Structures are given as C-alpha cells and as structure tokens.
CSV table of C-alpha atoms and ligand atoms in Angstrom, one decimal:
chain,number,residue,atom,x,y,z
A,189,MET,CA,-3.9,12.8,3.7
A,190,GLN,CA,-1.6,13.9,6.5
A,191,VAL,CA,1.6,12.2,6.7
A,192,VAL,CA,4.3,12.6,9.6
A,193,LEU,CA,7.9,11.6,8.9
A,194,LEU,CA,9.7,10.6,11.9
A,195,GLY,CA,13.4,10.0,12.5
A,196,PRO,CA,16.6,10.9,13.8
A,197,PRO,CA,18.6,14.2,12.5
A,198,GLY,CA,20.4,12.7,9.6
A,199,SER,CA,18.1,10.1,8.8
A,200,GLY,CA,17.2,11.5,5.4
A,201,LYS,CA,13.9,13.0,6.5
A,202,GLY,CA,14.4,16.3,4.5
A,203,THR,CA,15.8,14.7,1.4
A,204,GLN,CA,12.9,12.1,1.0
A,205,ALA,CA,10.4,14.7,1.7
A,206,VAL,CA,11.4,17.0,-1.0
A,207,GLU,CA,11.2,13.9,-3.5
A,208,LEU,CA,8.0,12.2,-2.1
A,209,SER,CA,6.0,15.7,-1.8
A,210,SER,CA,6.7,16.2,-5.4
A,211,ARG,CA,6.0,12.7,-6.6
A,212,LEU,CA,2.7,12.4,-4.6
A,213,GLY,CA,1.5,16.0,-4.8
A,214,LEU,CA,1.8,16.7,-1.1
A,215,PHE,CA,2.6,19.8,0.6
A,216,HIS,CA,6.0,19.8,2.1
A,217,LEU,CA,6.0,21.4,5.7
A,218,ALA,CA,9.5,21.5,7.3
A,219,THR,CA,9.7,23.4,10.4
A,220,GLY,CA,13.5,23.5,10.3
A,221,ASP,CA,13.4,25.2,6.9
A,222,ILE,CA,10.8,27.6,8.1
A,223,LEU,CA,12.9,28.5,11.1
A,224,ARG,CA,16.1,28.9,9.2
A,225,GLN,CA,14.4,31.3,7.0
A,226,GLU,CA,13.0,33.5,10.2
A,227,VAL,CA,16.6,33.5,11.5
A,228,LYS,CA,17.8,34.5,8.2
A,229,ASN,CA,15.1,37.2,7.7
A,230,GLN,CA,15.8,38.2,11.5
A,231,THR,CA,12.0,38.2,12.3
A,232,ALA,CA,11.0,38.3,16.2
A,233,LEU,CA,10.7,34.5,15.9
A,234,GLY,CA,13.9,34.0,14.4
A,235,GLN,CA,15.7,35.9,17.0
A,236,GLU,CA,14.0,33.8,19.6
A,237,ALA,CA,14.5,30.5,18.0
A,238,LYS,CA,18.2,31.1,17.0
A,239,ALA,CA,19.9,30.4,20.4
A,240,PHE,CA,18.0,26.9,20.7
A,241,MET,CA,19.0,26.2,17.0
A,242,GLU,CA,22.5,26.7,17.5
A,243,LYS,CA,22.7,24.7,20.6
A,244,GLY,CA,20.7,21.7,19.2
A,245,GLU,CA,17.9,22.5,21.7
A,246,LEU,CA,14.3,22.5,20.7
A,247,VAL,CA,12.5,25.6,20.0
A,248,PRO,CA,9.7,26.1,22.7
A,249,ASP,CA,6.5,24.0,21.7
A,250,LYS,CA,4.4,27.2,22.1
A,251,LEU,CA,6.4,29.0,19.4
A,252,ILE,CA,6.5,26.0,17.2
A,253,LEU,CA,2.6,25.3,17.4
A,254,ALA,CA,1.8,29.0,16.8
A,255,MET,CA,4.3,29.2,13.6
A,256,VAL,CA,2.4,25.7,12.3
A,257,SER,CA,-1.0,27.1,12.9
A,258,SER,CA,-0.4,30.3,11.1
A,259,ARG,CA,0.6,28.4,8.1
A,260,LEU,CA,-1.9,25.4,8.0
A,261,GLU,CA,-4.6,25.6,5.4
A,262,SER,CA,-7.6,23.5,5.4
A,263,GLY,CA,-7.9,20.9,2.5
A,264,ARG,CA,-4.3,20.6,1.9
A,265,ASP,CA,-2.3,17.2,1.8
A,266,TYR,CA,0.7,17.7,4.2
A,267,LEU,CA,4.0,15.8,4.4
A,268,TRP,CA,5.0,17.0,7.9
A,269,ASP,CA,8.9,16.9,8.2
A,270,GLY,CA,10.7,17.6,11.6
A,271,PHE,CA,7.2,18.2,13.2
A,272,PRO,CA,6.0,17.1,15.6
A,273,ARG,CA,9.1,16.6,17.6
A,274,THR,CA,7.5,16.4,21.0
A,275,GLU,CA,4.5,14.9,22.6
A,276,GLU,CA,2.8,18.3,23.4
A,277,GLN,CA,3.5,19.0,19.5
A,278,ALA,CA,1.9,15.9,18.3
A,279,VAL,CA,-1.1,16.6,20.3
A,280,GLY,CA,-1.4,20.1,19.2
A,281,LEU,CA,-1.3,18.9,15.5
A,282,ASP,CA,-4.0,16.5,16.3
A,283,ALA,CA,-6.0,19.4,17.6
A,284,LEU,CA,-5.1,21.6,14.7
A,285,LEU,CA,-6.4,19.0,12.1
A,286,ALA,CA,-9.2,18.2,14.1
A,287,VAL,CA,-10.7,21.5,13.7
A,288,ARG,CA,-10.3,21.1,10.2
A,289,SER,CA,-11.8,17.8,10.1
A,290,SER,CA,-8.6,16.1,9.4
A,291,VAL,CA,-6.3,13.5,11.2
A,292,VAL,CA,-2.7,12.1,10.7
A,293,ASP,CA,-3.1,9.1,8.4
A,294,ILE,CA,0.4,7.5,8.8
A,295,ALA,CA,3.6,8.4,10.9
A,296,VAL,CA,6.5,6.7,9.0
A,297,LEU,CA,9.7,6.1,11.1
A,298,LEU,CA,13.2,6.1,9.0
A,299,GLU,CA,15.3,4.0,11.0
A,300,VAL,CA,19.1,4.8,10.9
A,301,PRO,CA,21.6,3.5,13.4
A,302,ASP,CA,23.7,6.2,15.2
A,303,GLU,CA,26.9,5.6,13.6
A,304,VAL,CA,25.7,5.9,10.3
A,305,ILE,CA,23.8,9.2,11.5
A,306,VAL,CA,27.1,11.1,12.6
A,307,GLU,CA,28.9,10.0,9.2
A,308,ARG,CA,26.1,11.3,7.2
A,309,ILE,CA,25.7,14.7,9.1
A,310,SER,CA,29.5,15.3,9.1
A,311,GLY,CA,29.5,15.7,5.4
A,312,ARG,CA,26.6,17.7,4.9
A,313,MET,CA,26.7,21.1,3.0
A,314,PHE,CA,24.1,23.5,1.8
A,315,CYS,CA,23.8,26.4,-0.7
A,316,PRO,CA,23.1,29.8,1.2
A,317,GLY,CA,21.8,31.1,-2.0
A,318,CYS,CA,19.2,28.6,-3.3
A,319,GLY,CA,19.0,26.1,-0.4
A,320,ALA,CA,20.3,23.1,-2.4
A,321,ASN,CA,21.7,20.3,-0.1
A,322,TYR,CA,25.0,18.4,-0.7
A,323,HIS,CA,27.0,15.7,1.0
A,324,ARG,CA,30.8,15.2,0.7
A,325,GLN,CA,30.4,11.5,-0.1
A,326,SER,CA,26.9,10.7,-1.3
A,327,LYS,CA,26.0,13.8,-3.2
A,328,PRO,CA,29.2,15.9,-4.0
A,329,PRO,CA,28.7,19.3,-6.0
A,330,LYS,CA,30.6,19.1,-9.4
A,331,LYS,CA,33.1,21.6,-8.2
A,332,ALA,CA,34.2,21.2,-4.6
A,333,GLY,CA,32.5,23.6,-2.2
A,334,ILE,CA,30.7,25.3,-5.0
A,335,CYS,CA,26.7,25.1,-5.7
A,336,ASP,CA,26.1,23.5,-9.1
A,337,GLN,CA,22.9,25.3,-9.6
A,338,CYS,CA,23.8,29.2,-8.5
A,339,ALA,CA,27.7,28.7,-8.2
A,340,LYS,CA,27.5,30.4,-4.7
A,341,GLY,CA,30.0,28.9,-1.9
A,342,LEU,CA,28.7,26.0,0.2
A,343,GLN,CA,28.3,26.2,3.8
A,344,VAL,CA,27.8,23.7,6.9
A,345,ARG,CA,25.0,24.4,9.1
A,346,PRO,CA,25.9,25.8,12.6
A,347,ASP,CA,24.1,22.9,14.1
A,348,ASP,CA,25.6,20.0,11.9
A,349,ARG,CA,28.9,20.7,13.9
A,350,ALA,CA,30.2,17.5,15.7
A,351,GLU,CA,29.6,18.8,19.4
A,352,VAL,CA,26.0,19.9,18.3
A,353,VAL,CA,25.1,16.8,16.5
A,354,GLU,CA,25.7,14.9,19.6
A,355,ASN,CA,23.2,17.1,21.6
A,356,ARG,CA,20.6,16.9,18.9
A,357,LEU,CA,20.8,13.0,18.9
A,358,ARG,CA,20.4,13.1,22.6
A,359,VAL,CA,17.4,15.7,22.6
A,360,TYR,CA,16.0,13.3,19.6
A,361,ARG,CA,16.0,10.2,21.9
A,362,GLU,CA,14.6,12.1,25.0
A,363,ARG,CA,12.0,14.4,23.5
A,364,THR,CA,11.2,13.0,20.0
A,365,GLU,CA,11.7,9.2,20.1
A,366,PRO,CA,8.6,8.9,22.6
A,367,LEU,CA,6.3,9.8,19.7
A,368,VAL,CA,7.1,6.3,18.1
A,369,LEU,CA,5.1,4.9,20.9
A,370,PHE,CA,2.5,7.7,20.6
A,371,TYR,CA,1.7,6.6,16.9
A,372,GLU,CA,2.2,3.2,17.5
A,373,LYS,CA,-0.6,3.1,19.9
A,374,LYS,CA,-3.1,5.1,17.6
A,375,GLY,CA,-2.1,2.0,15.4
A,376,ILE,CA,-0.6,4.4,12.5
A,377,LEU,CA,3.0,3.9,12.7
A,378,ALA,CA,5.1,2.3,9.8
A,379,ARG,CA,8.9,1.6,10.0
A,380,VAL,CA,11.0,2.0,6.9
A,381,ASP,CA,14.8,1.0,7.0
A,382,GLY,CA,16.4,4.2,5.9
A,383,ASN,CA,20.1,2.7,6.1
A,384,ARG,CA,19.8,2.0,2.5
A,385,ALA,CA,20.6,3.7,-1.1
A,386,LEU,CA,18.4,6.9,-1.3
A,387,GLN,CA,16.4,5.8,-4.1
A,388,ALA,CA,15.4,2.3,-2.7
A,389,VAL,CA,14.1,4.2,0.4
A,390,THR,CA,12.3,6.8,-1.9
A,391,ALA,CA,10.6,3.8,-3.7
A,392,ASP,CA,9.4,2.0,-0.5
A,393,LEU,CA,8.0,5.4,1.0
A,394,ALA,CA,6.3,6.0,-2.3
A,395,THR,CA,4.8,2.7,-2.2
A,396,LEU,CA,3.6,2.7,1.2
A,397,LEU,CA,2.3,6.4,0.8
A,398,GLU,CA,0.2,5.2,-2.2
A,399,LYS,CA,-1.2,2.2,-0.3
A,400,VAL,CA,-2.3,4.7,2.5
A,401,ARG,CA,-3.7,7.1,-0.1
A,402,ARG,CA,-6.0,4.2,-1.5
A,403,GLY,CA,-6.8,3.3,2.0
A,404,GLN,CA,-5.1,-0.1,1.9
A,405,LYS,CA,-3.8,-1.7,5.2
A,406,VAL,CA,0.0,-1.0,5.6
A,407,LEU,CA,0.9,-2.2,8.9
A,408,ASN,CA,1.9,-5.4,10.2
A,409,GLY,CA,0.0,-7.0,13.1
B,715,LIG,P1,15.9,20.2,11.4
B,715,LIG,O1,16.1,21.0,10.2
B,715,LIG,O2,14.5,19.8,11.4
B,715,LIG,O3,16.9,19.4,11.9
B,715,LIG,O4,15.7,21.4,12.5
B,715,LIG,C1,16.8,22.4,13.0
B,715,LIG,C2,16.8,22.8,14.4
B,715,LIG,O5,15.4,23.7,14.4
B,715,LIG,C3,16.3,21.8,15.4
B,715,LIG,O6,17.5,21.4,15.8
B,715,LIG,C4,15.6,22.8,16.3
B,715,LIG,O7,16.4,23.3,17.1
B,715,LIG,C5,14.7,23.4,15.5
B,715,LIG,N1,13.4,22.9,15.2
B,715,LIG,C6,13.0,22.4,14.0
B,715,LIG,N2,11.8,21.9,14.0
B,715,LIG,C7,11.5,21.9,15.3
B,715,LIG,C8,9.9,21.5,16.1
B,715,LIG,N3,9.1,21.0,15.7
B,715,LIG,N4,10.4,21.8,17.4
B,715,LIG,C9,11.3,22.5,18.1
B,715,LIG,N5,12.4,22.7,17.6
B,715,LIG,C10,12.4,22.8,16.0
C-alpha cells in the first residue's frame, strides 16, 4: 500500500506519519527529515539543499527525485510525508512506482486553517540529539527547553521562524496545493479535518487506511 500524506506545513503530517506508520506497519519516508540529515552530515546534497530550506523554498525536483529513487525499495509499503510537493514530483513518484508494479493507493489531505498553522508552527521545538518533537502548548517537555528523552537543549528549526513560515505557506499554495486536484482527478483523494485533537485525527486516519488496505471504498461521490 502506498499512502501520500498531503497538507500545509504545520498540519501535523509528520506527527501523524510517525504514529500511523508504526500502527499500520508502513515505512515512513519524510523527505524533509532526510534533507535535514543530509544538511547535518554536510553531504553534497545537503550543501545544495540548505539554502533552499532556510528560505522556505523547495529543493529542486531533480535532486528530490534522485534522493527518493535511491532509497525506494520494491515491495515496501510507504507512507510518503512531505513528498510529492510538486506536480513534477507526483508524476515522478508514479513513474518510480510503476517500474516496481505499484501505484499510489490513496492521498490524504490534512485540512487545517492558515491561522491555526501559524500558531502551531510558532511553538514547535525539536531535540538536535534524538530528533524528538515538542510544542510549547500542545506537547511541552517536562522541563522547559530540555528533551525528555536525552536531556539535550531543544532548538527551533531555522525554517520555523515566523518570516520563513509565511514563505513556506505561500510556496505550499502555489506549488503543492495543485496536487489536491491531481489526486482528485485520479479518484484517490481523501480529506481529513486536521484541526482537532491529535488522537482524534490519528484515529480517523488509521480507520481510513485500514479500509484502503482491505480494498474498501473510502471516498464520497
Ligand atoms: P518539511 O520537513 O517537510 O517541512 O521540509 C522542510 C524543507 O525541506 C522544505 O521547506 C523544503 O525546503 C525541503 N523539502 C522537503 N521535502 C521536499 C520536497 N519533496 N520537495 C522539495 N523540497 C522539499
């Protein structure tokens, strides 16, 4: 089963993907996480990607598709998080899957209003040691600014700063939102209200994906 998670930055894709992939036994592939690792390791790809990421721009499609292609393994059920982000990437993913006799089964759009997104992103923090994510309001660490798991000092992602968030939202609207129509035309788009308690959203997503796995009809109309 191939699942694409769509949604604006801050819609909860990453958090939901971690939970869902472990519940459903899917392989979580987040291009943003891979890129941050490449930047940290100062690889050639990381050095090229860094400037785009810091400005909230998209890393060029060719680099992203090569990066995904080199990691894709046949026969694996993927939960795609933050990829595809452009129509060229979506077409590229279809082509990569086609040679492995696979297709995208469902694209789920997590819907969250803009004002909620800005509020959510502005409280985000992460641990540079173990990668755990926190939020000042919804998921605070036990001790302010310190990771519960490894006691390292928490940081704010450079692209979560307010001025960059605005650009990321603009880029999302221009480049990524057209994918809603792309998957709608294929008849595989499902919408989930992401503006609710985390667990309620996870429960709905899990039910939806279980149905897709059983081959049941999940879309209206
Ligand atoms: P994310 O963690 O998904 O919000 O991604 C962080 C940043 O990495 C984005 O703002 C982009 O600069 C870059 N990025 C991640 N995934 C992609 C992708 N599929 N295409 C282009 N750029 C990406």
